[in-house]
PDB file of C-alpha atoms (C1' of nucleotides) in Angstrom:
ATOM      1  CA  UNK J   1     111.474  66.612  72.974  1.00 66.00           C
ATOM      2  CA  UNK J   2     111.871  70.448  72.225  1.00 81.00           C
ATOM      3  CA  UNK J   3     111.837  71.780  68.920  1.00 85.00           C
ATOM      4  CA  UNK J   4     111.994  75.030  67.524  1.00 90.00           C
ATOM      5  CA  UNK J   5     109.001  75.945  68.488  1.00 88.00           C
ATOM      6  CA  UNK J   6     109.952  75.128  72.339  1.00 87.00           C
ATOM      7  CA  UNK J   7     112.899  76.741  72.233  1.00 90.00           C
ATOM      8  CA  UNK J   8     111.555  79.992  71.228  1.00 91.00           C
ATOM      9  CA  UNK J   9     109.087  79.350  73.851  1.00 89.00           C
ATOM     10  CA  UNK J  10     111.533  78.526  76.497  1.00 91.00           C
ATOM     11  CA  UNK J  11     112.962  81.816  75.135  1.00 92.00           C
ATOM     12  CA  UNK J  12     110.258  84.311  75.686  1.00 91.00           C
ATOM     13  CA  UNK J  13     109.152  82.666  78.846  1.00 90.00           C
ATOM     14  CA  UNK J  14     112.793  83.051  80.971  1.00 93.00           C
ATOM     15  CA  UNK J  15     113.624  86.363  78.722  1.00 95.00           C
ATOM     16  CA  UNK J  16     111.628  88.984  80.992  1.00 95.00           C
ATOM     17  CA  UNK J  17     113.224  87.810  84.144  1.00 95.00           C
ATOM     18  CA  UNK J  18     116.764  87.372  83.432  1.00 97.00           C
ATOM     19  CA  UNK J  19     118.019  89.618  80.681  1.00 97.00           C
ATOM     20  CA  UNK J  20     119.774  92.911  82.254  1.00 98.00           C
ATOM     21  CA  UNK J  21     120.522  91.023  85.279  1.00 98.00           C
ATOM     22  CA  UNK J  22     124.224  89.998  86.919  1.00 98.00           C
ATOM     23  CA  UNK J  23     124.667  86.394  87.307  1.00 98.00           C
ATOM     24  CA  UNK J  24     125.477  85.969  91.278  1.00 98.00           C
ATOM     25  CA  UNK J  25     126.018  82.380  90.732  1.00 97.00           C
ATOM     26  CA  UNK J  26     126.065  79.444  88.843  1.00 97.00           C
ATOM     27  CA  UNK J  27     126.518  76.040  90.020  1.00 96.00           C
ATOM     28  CA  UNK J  28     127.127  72.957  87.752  1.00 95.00           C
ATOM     29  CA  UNK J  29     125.639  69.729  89.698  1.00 94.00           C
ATOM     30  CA  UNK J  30     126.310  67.143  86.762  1.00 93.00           C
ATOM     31  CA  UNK J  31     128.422  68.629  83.976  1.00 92.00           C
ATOM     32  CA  UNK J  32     128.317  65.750  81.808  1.00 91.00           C
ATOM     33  CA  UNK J  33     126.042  66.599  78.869  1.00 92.00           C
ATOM     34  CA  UNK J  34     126.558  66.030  75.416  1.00 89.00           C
ATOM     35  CA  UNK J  35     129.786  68.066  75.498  1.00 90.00           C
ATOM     36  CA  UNK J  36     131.428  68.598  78.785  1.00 91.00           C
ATOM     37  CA  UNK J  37     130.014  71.588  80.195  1.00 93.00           C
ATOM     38  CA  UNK J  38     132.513  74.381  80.006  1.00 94.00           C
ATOM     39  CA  UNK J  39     135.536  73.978  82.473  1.00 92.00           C
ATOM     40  CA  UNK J  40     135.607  76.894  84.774  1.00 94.00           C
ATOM     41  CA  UNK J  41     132.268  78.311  83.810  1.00 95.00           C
ATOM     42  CA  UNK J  42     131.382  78.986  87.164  1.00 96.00           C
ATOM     43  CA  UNK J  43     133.958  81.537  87.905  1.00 97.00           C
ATOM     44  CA  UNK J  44     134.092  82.721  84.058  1.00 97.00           C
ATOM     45  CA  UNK J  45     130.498  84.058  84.352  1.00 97.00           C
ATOM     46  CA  UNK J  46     130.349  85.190  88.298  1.00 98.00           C
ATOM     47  CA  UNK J  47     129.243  88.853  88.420  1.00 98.00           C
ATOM     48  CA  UNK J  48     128.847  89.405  84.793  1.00 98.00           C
ATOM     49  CA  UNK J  49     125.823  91.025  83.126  1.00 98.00           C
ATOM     50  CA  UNK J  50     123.295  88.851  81.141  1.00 98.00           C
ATOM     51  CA  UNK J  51     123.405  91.494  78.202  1.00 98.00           C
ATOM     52  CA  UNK J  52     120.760  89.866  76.046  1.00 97.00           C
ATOM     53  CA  UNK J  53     118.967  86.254  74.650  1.00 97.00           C
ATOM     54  CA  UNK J  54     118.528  85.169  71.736  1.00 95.00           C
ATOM     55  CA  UNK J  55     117.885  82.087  69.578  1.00 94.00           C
ATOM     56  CA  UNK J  56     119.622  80.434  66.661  1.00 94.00           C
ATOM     57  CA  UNK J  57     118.048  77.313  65.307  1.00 93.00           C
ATOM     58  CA  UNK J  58     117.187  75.332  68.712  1.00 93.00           C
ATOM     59  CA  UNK J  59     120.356  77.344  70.378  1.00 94.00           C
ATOM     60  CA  UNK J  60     119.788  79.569  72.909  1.00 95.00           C
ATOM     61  CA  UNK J  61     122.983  82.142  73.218  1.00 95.00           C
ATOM     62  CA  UNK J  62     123.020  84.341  75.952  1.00 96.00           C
ATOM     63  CA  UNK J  63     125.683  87.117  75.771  1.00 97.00           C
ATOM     64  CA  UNK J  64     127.592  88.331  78.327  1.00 97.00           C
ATOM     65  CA  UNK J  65     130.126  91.089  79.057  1.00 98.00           C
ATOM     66  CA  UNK J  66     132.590  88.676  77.828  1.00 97.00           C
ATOM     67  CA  UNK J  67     131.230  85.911  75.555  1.00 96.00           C
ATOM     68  CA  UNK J  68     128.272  83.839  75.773  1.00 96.00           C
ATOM     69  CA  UNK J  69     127.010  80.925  76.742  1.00 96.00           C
ATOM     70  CA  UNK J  70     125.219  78.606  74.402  1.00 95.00           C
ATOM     71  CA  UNK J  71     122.517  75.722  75.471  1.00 95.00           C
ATOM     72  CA  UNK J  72     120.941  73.214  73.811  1.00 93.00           C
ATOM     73  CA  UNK J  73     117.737  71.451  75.305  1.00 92.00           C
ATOM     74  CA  UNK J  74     118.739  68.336  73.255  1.00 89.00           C
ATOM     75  CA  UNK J  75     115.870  65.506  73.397  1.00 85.00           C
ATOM     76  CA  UNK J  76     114.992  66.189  77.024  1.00 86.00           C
ATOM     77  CA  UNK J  77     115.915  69.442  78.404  1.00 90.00           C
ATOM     78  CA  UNK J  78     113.776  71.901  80.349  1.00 91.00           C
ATOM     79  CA  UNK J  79     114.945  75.434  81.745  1.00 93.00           C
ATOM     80  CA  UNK J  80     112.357  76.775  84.619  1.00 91.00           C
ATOM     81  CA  UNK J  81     112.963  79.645  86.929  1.00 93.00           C
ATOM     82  CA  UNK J  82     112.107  78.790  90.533  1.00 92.00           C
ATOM     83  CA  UNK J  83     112.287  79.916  94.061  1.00 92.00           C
ATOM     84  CA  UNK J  84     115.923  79.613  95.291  1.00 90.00           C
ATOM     85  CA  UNK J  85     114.511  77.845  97.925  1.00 92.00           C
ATOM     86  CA  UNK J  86     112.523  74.942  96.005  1.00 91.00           C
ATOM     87  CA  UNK J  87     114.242  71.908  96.366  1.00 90.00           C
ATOM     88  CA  UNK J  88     116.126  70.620  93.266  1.00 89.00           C
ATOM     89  CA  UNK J  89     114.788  67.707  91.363  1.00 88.00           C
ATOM     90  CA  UNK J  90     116.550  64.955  90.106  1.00 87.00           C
ATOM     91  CA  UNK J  91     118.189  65.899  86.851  1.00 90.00           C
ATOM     92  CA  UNK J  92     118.685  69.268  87.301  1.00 93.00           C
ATOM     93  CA  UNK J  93     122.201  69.476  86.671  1.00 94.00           C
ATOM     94  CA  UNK J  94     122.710  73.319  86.613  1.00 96.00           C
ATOM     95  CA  UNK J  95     120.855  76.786  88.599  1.00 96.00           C
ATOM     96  CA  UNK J  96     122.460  80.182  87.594  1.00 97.00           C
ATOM     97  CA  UNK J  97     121.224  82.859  90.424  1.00 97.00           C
ATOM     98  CA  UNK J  98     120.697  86.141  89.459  1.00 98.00           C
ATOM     99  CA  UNK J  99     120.908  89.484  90.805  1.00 97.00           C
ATOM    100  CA  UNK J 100     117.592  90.420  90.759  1.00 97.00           C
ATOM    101  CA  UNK J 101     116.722  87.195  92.749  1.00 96.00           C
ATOM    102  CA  UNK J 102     115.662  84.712  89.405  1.00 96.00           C
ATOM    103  CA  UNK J 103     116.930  80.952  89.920  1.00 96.00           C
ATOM    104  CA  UNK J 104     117.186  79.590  86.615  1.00 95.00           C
ATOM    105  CA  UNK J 105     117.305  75.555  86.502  1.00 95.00           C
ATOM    106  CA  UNK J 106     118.767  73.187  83.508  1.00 94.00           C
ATOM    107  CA  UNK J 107     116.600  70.004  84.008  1.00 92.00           C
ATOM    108  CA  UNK J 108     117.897  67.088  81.508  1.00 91.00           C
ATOM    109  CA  UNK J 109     117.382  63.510  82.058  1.00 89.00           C
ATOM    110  CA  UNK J 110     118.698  61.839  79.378  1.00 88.00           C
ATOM    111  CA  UNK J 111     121.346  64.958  78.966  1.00 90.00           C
ATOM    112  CA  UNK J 112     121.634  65.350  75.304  1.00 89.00           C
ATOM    113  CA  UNK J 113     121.993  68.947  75.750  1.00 91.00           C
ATOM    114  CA  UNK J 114     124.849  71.457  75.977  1.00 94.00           C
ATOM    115  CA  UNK J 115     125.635  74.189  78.390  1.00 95.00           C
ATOM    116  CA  UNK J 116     128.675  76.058  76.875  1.00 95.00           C
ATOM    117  CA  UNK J 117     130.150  79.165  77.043  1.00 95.00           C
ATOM    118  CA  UNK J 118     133.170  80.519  74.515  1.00 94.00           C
ATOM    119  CA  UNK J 119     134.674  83.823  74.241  1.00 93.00           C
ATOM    120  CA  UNK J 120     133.953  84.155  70.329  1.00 91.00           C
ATOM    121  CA  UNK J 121     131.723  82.364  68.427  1.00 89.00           C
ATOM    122  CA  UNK J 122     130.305  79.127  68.827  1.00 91.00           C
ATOM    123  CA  UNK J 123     131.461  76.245  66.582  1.00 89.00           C
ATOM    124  CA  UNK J 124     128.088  74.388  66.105  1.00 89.00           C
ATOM    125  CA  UNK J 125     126.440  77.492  64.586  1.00 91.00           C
ATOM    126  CA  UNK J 126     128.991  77.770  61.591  1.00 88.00           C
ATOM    127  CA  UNK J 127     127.136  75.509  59.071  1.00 87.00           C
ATOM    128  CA  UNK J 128     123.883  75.896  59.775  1.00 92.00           C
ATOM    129  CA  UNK J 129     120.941  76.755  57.432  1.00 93.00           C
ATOM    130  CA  UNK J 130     118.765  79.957  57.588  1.00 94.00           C
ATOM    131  CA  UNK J 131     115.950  80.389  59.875  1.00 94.00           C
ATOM    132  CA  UNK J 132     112.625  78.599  58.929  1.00 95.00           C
ATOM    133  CA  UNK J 133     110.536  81.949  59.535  1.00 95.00           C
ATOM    134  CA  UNK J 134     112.569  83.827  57.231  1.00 95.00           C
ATOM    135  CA  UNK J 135     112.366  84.888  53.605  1.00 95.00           C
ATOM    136  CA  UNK J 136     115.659  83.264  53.036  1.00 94.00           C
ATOM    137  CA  UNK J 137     114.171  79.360  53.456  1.00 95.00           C
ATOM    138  CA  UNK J 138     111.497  79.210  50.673  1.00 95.00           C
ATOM    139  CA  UNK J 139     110.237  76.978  47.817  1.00 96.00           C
ATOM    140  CA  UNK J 140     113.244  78.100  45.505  1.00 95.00           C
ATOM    141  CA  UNK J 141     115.881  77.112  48.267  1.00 95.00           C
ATOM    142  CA  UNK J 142     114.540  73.639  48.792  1.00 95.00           C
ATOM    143  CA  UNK J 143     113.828  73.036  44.467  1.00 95.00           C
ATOM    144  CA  UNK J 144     117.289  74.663  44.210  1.00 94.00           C
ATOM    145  CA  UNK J 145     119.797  72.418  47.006  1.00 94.00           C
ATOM    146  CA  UNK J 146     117.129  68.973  46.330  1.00 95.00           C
ATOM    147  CA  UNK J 147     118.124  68.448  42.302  1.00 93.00           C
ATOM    148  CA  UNK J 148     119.856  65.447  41.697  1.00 88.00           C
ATOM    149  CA  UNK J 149     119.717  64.801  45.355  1.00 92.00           C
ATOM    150  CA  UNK J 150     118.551  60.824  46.118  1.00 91.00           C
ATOM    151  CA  UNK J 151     117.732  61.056  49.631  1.00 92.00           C
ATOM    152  CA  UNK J 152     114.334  61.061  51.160  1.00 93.00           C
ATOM    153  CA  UNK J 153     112.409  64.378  51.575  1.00 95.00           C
ATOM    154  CA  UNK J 154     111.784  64.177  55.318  1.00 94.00           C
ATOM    155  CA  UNK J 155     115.494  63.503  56.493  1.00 93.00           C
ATOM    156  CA  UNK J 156     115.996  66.042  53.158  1.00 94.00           C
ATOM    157  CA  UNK J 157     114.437  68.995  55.350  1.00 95.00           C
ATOM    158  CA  UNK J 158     115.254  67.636  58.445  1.00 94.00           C
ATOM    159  CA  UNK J 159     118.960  68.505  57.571  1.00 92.00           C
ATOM    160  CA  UNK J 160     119.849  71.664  59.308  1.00 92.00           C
ATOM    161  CA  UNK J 161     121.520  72.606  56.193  1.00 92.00           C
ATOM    162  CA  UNK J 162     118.722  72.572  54.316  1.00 95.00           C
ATOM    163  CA  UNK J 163     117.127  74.813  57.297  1.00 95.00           C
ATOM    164  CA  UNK J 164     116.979  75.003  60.848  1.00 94.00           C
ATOM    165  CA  UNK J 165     114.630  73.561  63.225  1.00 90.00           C
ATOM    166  CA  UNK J 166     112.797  70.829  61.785  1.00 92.00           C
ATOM    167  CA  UNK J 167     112.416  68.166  63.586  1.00 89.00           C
ATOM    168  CA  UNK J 168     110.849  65.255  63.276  1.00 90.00           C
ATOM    169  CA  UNK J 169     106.950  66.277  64.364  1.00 89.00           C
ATOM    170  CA  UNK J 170     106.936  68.770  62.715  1.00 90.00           C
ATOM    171  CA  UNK J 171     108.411  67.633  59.373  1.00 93.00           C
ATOM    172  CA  UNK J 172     105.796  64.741  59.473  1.00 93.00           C
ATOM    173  CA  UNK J 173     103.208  66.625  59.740  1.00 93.00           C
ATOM    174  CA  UNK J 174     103.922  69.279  57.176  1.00 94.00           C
ATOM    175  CA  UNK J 175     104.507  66.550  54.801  1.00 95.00           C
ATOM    176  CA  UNK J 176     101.138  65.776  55.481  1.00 95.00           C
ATOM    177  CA  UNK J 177      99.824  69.009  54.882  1.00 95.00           C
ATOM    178  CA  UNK J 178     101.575  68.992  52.146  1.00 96.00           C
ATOM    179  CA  UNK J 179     100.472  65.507  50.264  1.00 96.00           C
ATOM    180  CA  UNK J 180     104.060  64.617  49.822  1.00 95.00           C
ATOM    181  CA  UNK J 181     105.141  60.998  51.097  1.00 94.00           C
ATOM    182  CA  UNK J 182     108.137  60.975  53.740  1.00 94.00           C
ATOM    183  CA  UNK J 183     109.917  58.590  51.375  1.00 93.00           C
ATOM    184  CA  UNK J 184     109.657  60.348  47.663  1.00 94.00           C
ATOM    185  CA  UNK J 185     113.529  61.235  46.179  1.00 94.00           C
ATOM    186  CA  UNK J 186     114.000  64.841  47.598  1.00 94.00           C
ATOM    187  CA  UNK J 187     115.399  65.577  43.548  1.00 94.00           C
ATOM    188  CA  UNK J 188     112.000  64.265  42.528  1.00 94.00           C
ATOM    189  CA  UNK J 189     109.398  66.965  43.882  1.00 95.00           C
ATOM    190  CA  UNK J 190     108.162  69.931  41.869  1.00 96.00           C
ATOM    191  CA  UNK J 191     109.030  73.265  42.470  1.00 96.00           C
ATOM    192  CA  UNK J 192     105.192  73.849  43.125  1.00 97.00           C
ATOM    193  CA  UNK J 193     105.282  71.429  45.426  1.00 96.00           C
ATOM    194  CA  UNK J 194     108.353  72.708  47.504  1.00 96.00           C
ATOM    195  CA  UNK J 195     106.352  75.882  46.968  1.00 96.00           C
ATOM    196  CA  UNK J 196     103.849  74.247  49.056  1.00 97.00           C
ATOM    197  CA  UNK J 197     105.999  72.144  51.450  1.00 96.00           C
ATOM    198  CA  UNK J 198     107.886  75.543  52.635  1.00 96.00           C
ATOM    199  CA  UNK J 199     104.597  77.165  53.047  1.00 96.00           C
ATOM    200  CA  UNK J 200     103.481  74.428  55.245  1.00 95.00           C
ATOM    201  CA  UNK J 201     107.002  74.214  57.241  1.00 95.00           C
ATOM    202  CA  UNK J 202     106.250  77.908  58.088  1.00 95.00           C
ATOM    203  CA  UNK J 203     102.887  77.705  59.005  1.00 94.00           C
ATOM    204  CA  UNK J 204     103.157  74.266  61.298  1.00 92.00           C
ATOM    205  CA  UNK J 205     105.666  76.427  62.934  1.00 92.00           C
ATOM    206  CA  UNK J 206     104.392  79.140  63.694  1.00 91.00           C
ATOM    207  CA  UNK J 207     101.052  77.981  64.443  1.00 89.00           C
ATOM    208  CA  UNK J 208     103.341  76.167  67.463  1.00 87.00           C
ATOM    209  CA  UNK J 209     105.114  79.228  68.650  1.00 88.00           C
ATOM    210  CA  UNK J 210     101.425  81.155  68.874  1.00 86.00           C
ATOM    211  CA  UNK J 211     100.510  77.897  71.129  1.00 81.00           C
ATOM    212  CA  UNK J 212     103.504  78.145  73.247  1.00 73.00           C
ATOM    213  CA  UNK J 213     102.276  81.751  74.380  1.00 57.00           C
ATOM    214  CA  UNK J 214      99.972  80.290  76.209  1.00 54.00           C
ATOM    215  CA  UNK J 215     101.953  78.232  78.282  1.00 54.00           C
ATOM    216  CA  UNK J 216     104.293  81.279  79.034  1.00 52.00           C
ATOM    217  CA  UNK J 217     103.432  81.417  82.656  1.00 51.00           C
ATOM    218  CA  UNK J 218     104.347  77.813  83.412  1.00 54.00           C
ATOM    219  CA  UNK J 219     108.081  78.878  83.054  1.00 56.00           C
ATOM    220  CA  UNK J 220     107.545  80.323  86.870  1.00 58.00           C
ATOM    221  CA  UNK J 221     107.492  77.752  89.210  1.00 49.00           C
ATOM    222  CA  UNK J 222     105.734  75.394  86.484  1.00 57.00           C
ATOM    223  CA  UNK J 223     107.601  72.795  85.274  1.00 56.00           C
ATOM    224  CA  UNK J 224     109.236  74.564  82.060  1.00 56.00           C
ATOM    225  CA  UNK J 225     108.147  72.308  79.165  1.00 57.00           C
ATOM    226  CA  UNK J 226     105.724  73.747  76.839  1.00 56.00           C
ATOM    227  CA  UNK J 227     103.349  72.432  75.315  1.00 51.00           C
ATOM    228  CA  UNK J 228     103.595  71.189  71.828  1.00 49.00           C
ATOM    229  CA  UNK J 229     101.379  67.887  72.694  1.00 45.00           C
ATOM    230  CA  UNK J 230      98.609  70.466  73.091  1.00 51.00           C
ATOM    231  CA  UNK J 231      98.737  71.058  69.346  1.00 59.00           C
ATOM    232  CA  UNK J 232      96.859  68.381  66.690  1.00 76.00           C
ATOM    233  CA  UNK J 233      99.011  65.858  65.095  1.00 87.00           C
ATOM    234  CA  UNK J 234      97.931  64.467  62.305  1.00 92.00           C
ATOM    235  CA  UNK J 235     100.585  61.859  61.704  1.00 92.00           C
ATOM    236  CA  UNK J 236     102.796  61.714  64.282  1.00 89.00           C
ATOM    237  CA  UNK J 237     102.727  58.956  66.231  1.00 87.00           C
ATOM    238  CA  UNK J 238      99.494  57.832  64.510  1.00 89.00           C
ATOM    239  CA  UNK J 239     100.757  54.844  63.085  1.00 89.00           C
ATOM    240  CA  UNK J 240      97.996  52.696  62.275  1.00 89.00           C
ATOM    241  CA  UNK J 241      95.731  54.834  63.490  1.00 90.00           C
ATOM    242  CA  UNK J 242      92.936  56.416  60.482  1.00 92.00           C
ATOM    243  CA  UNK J 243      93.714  58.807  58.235  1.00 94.00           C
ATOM    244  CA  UNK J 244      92.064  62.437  59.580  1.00 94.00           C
ATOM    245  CA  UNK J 245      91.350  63.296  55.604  1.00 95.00           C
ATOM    246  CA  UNK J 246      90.440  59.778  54.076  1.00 96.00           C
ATOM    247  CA  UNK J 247      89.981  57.231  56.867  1.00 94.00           C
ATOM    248  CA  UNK J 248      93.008  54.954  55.376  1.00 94.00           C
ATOM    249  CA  UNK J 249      94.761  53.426  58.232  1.00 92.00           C
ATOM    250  CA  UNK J 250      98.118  55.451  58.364  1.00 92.00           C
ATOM    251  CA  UNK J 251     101.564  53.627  57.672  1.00 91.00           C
ATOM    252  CA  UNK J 252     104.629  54.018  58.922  1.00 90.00           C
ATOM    253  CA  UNK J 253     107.892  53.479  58.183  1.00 90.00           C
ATOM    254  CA  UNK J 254     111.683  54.307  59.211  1.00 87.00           C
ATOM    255  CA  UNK J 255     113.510  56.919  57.217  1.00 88.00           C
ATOM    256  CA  UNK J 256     116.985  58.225  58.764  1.00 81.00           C
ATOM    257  CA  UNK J 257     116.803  56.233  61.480  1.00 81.00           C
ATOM    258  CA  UNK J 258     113.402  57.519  62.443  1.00 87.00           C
ATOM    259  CA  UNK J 259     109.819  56.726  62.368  1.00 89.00           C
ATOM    260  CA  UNK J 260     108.062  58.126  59.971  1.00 91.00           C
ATOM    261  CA  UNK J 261     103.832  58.201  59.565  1.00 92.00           C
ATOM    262  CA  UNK J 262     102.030  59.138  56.561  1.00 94.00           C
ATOM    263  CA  UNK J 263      98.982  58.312  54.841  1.00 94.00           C
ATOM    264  CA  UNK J 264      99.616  55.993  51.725  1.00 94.00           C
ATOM    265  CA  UNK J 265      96.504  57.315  50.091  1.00 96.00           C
ATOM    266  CA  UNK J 266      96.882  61.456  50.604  1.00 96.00           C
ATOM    267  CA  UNK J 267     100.547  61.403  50.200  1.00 96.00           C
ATOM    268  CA  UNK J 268     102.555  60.648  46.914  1.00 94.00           C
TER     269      UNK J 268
ATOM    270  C1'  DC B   1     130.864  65.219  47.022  1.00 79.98           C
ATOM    271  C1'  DT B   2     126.483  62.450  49.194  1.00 79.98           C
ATOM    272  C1'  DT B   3     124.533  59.177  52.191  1.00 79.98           C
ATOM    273  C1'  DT B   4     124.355  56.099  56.096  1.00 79.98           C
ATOM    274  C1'  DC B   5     124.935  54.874  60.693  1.00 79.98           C
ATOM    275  C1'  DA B   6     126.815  54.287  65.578  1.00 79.98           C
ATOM    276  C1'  DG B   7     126.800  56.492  69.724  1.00 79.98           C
ATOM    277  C1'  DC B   8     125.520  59.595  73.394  1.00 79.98           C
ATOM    278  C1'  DC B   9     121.515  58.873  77.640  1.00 79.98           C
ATOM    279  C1'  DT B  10     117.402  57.773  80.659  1.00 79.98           C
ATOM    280  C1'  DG B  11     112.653  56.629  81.205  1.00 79.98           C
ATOM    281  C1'  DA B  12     108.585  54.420  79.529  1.00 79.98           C
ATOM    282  C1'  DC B  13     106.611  50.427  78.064  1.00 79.98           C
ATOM    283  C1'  DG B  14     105.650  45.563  76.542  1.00 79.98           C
ATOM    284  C1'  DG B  15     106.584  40.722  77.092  1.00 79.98           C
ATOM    285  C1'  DC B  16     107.622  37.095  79.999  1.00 79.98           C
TER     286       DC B  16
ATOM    287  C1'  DT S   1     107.551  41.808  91.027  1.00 79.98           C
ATOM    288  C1'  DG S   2     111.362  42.625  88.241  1.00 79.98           C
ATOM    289  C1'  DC S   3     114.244  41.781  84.409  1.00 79.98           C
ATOM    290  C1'  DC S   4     115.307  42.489  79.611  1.00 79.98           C
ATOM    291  C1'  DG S   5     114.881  44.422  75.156  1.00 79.98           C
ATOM    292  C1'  DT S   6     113.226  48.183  72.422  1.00 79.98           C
ATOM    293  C1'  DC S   7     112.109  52.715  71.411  1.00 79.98           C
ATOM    294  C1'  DA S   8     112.321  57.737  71.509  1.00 79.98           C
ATOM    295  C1'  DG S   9     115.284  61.438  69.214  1.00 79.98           C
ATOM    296  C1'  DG S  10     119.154  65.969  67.783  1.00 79.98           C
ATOM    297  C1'  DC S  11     123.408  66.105  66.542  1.00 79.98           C
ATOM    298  C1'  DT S  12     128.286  64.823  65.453  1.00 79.98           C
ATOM    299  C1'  DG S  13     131.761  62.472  63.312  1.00 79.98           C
ATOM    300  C1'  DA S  14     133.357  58.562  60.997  1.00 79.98           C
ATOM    301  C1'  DA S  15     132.614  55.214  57.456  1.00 79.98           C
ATOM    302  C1'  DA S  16     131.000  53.825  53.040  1.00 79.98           C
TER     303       DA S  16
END
DNA sequence: CTTTCAGCCTGACGGC
DNA sequence: TGCCGTCAGGCTGAAA
């Protein structure tokens, strides 16, 4: 399941070998993502320059001569480049060919993605919060949106208007960090402790991207998902399991629709 | 306005 | 062995 940190990942690792290049081809096996795959795309993009990439929340935009296409990994989605000649594995629903002789595959077995390209801007990215890396998502902004909110703090930050790119993981486990439970009233934590929670956000983050590096090879001929299991979890998918900090067998509980593990005795 | 929830999809896994 | 139900989860759009 690729989160922010995967994406930027999946970024740097196909960046080197594609940007600059003409796109010779690109040929849509099985279209039917989470939005229909552009109609036409094919012959839209044929022979035009891959001008640069770049990422917005778990977005990757690539831009064009004429527009851009946007893709979204959704819950299962892979990009690897390959050897034209490897033979294509089930679920790979899309190669782009370039110029300079990269094959690009779209692997996506459950296909919650997106593969989309529009002339102007893209739709999904109108409403979306800032960038969790950046001085604009801080303490203040989460004290300042949360007051005399009721919902939970986990689906709370996991609201990409709140900010971008926090998923599940890695909101559990920053909550963690953090001593906050998944279930408190989002109105009802301290500005401190948002002070705190934002830190953590940051720092689970980035601590993921750094890990990713290493893993930057496996985007050639490897099979394009980074590793994000390589990093400790804490929480996540724990339930039950001891506390790391006090030993207290962790709990867990649904929140939004999703499992949620914390540690009734380190978080309040 | 805020909050909740169904639906999209396949593979893994547990129970029988 | 295979069948069935459940779960995983980002995101949208509709309902409450």
């Amino acid at each position: 399941m690729p989160e922010l940190p995967e994406v930027e990942t999946t970024l740097r690792g196909i960046e080197p070998y594609i940007a600059g290049a003409v796109i010779d081809k690109l040929k849509v096996y099985n279209g039917s993502l989470r939005w229909p795959v552009t109609q036409g795309i094919s012959e839209i993009v044929k022979g035009q320059r891959l001008l640069s990439l770049r990422r917005r929340a778990k977005y990757l935009l690539l831009q064009l001569e004429q527009g851009s296409m946007m893709i979204h990994l959704g819950m299962s989605g892979s990009l690897r480049l390959v050897d034209k000649n490897t033979e294509r594995r089930k679920h790979d629903h899309i190669e782009m060919r370039m110029s300079n002789g990269a094959c690009l595959r779209y692997h996506d077995p459950r296909r919650f993605g997106a593969w989309l390209w529009s002339e102007g801007e893209h739709h999904q990215l109108d409403h979306l919060g800032p960038e969790p890396l950046t001085n604009e998502f801080s303490g203040e902004r989460l004290y300042d949106l949360s007051r005399k909110r009721k919902i939970a703090v986990k689906p709370f930050i996991m609201d990409n208007k709140t900010v971008v790119g926090v998923g599940n993981i890695y909101a559990s486990e920053a909550l963690f960090r953090s001593g906050i439970r998944p279930d408190r009233e989002a109105g009802r934590v301290s500005l401190q402790r948002y002070h705190v929670l934002a830190s953590n956000i940051k720092d689970v983050l980035q601590a993921a991207i750094e890990q990713g590096g290493t893993t930057l090879r496996d985007f050639v001929n490897g099979n394009g998902e980074p590793g994000y299991f390589q990093q400790t979890l804490a929480v996540y998918g724990r339930g039950g399991e001891p506390c790391v900090a006090c030993g207290k067998a962790l709990s867990e509980i649904r929140l939004g629709q999703r499992s949620s593990v914390f540690c009734g005795r380190c978080q309040r």
